PDB file of C-alpha atoms in Angstrom:
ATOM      1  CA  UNK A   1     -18.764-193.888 -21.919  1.00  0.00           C
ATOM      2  CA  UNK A   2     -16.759-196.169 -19.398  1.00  0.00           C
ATOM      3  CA  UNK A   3     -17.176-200.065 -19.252  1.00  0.00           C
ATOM      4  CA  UNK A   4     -19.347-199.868 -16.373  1.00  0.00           C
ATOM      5  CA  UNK A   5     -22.148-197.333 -18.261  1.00  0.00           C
ATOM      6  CA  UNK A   6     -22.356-199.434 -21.069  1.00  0.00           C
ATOM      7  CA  UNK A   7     -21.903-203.212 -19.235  1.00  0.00           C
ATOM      8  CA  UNK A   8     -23.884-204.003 -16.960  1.00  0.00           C
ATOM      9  CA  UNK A   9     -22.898-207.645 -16.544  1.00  0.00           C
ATOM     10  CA  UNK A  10     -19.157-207.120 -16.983  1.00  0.00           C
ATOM     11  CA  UNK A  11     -18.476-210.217 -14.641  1.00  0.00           C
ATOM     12  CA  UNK A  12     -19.380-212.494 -17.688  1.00  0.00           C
ATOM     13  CA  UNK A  13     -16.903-212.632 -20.733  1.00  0.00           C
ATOM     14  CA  UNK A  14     -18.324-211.769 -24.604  1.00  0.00           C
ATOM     15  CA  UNK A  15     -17.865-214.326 -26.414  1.00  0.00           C
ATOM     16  CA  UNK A  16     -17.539-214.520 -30.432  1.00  0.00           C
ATOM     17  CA  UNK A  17     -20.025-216.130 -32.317  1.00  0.00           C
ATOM     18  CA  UNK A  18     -18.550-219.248 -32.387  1.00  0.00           C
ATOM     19  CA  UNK A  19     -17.832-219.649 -28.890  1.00  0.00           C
ATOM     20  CA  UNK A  20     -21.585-218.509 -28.263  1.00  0.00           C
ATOM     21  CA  UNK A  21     -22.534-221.235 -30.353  1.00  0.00           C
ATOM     22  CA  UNK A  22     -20.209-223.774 -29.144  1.00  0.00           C
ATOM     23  CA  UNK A  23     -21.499-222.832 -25.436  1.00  0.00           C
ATOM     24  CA  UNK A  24     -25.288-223.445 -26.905  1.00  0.00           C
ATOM     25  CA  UNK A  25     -23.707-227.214 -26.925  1.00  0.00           C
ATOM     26  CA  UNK A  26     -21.852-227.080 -23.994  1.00  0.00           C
ATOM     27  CA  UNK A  27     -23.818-229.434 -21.372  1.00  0.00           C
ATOM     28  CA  UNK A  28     -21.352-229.588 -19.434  1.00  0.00           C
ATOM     29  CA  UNK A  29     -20.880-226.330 -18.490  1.00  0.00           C
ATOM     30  CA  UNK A  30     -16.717-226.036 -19.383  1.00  0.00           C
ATOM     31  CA  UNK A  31     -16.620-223.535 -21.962  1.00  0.00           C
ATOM     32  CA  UNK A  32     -18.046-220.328 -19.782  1.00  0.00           C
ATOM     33  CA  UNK A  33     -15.448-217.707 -19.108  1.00  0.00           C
ATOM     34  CA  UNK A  34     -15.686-214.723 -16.637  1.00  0.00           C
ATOM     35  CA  UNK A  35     -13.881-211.483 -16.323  1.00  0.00           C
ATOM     36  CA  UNK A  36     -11.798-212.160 -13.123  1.00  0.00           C
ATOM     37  CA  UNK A  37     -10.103-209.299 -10.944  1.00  0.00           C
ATOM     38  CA  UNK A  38      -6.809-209.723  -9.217  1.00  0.00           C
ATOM     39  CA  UNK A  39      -8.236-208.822  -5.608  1.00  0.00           C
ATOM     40  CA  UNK A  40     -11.742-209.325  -4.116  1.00  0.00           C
ATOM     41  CA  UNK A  41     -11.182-205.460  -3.085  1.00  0.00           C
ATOM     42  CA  UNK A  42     -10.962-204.787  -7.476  1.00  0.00           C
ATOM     43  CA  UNK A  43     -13.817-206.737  -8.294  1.00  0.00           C
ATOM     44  CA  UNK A  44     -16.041-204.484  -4.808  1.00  0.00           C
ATOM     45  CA  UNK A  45     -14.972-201.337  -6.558  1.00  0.00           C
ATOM     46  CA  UNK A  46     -15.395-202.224 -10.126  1.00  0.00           C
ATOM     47  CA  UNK A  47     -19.134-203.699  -8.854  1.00  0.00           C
ATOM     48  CA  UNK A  48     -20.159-200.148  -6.508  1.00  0.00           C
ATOM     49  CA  UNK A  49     -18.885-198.142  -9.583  1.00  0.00           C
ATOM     50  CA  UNK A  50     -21.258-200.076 -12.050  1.00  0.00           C
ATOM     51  CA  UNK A  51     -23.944-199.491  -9.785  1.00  0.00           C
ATOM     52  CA  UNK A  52     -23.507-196.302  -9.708  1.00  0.00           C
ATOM     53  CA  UNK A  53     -22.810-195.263 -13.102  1.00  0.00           C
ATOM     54  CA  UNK A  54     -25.799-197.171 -13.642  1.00  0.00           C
ATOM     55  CA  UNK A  55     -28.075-194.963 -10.904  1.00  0.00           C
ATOM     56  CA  UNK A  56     -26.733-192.126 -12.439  1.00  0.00           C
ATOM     57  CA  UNK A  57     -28.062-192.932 -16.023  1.00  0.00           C
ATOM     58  CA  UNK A  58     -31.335-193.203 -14.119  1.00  0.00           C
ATOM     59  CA  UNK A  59     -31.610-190.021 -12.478  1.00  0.00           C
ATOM     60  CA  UNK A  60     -30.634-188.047 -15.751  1.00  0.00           C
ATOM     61  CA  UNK A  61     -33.119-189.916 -17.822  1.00  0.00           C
ATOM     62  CA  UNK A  62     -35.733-189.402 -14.887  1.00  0.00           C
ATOM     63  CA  UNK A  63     -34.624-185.492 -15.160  1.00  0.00           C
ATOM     64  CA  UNK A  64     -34.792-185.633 -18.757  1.00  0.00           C
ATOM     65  CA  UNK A  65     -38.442-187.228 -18.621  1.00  0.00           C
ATOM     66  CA  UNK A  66     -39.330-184.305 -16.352  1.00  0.00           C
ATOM     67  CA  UNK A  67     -38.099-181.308 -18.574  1.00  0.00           C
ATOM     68  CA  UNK A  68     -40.279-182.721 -21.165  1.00  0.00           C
ATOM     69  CA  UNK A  69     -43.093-182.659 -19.019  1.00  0.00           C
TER      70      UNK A  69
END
């Protein structure tokens, strides 16, 4: 499974615990992170590839659903 099937929201960083709880504190806002690409042309390509990994978990489980039927 590639980063893209399993993460949808790979433009936000995972934090630890502890920085999840620090950023539960955080009012003002300085302790989020994001995954950054090098080129706005990366970060196009990395997004149309997630969206389609993601359409094509849909269509199997939609073709799944069916054989059952």
């Amino acid at each position: 499974m590639s980063e893209y099937e399993e993460n949808t929201c790979f433009l936000f960083a995972r934090p630890g615990f502890l920085q999840g709880f620090a950023s539960a504190i955080d009012l003002g806002g300085t302790l989020i992170n994001y995954n950054e690409s090098k080129t706005p042309q990366e970060a196009d390509a990395r997004a149309i590839a997630s969206d389609w990994a993601i359409t094509g978990k849909d269509i199997l489980t939609a073709v799944k659903n069916l054989d059952k039927k």
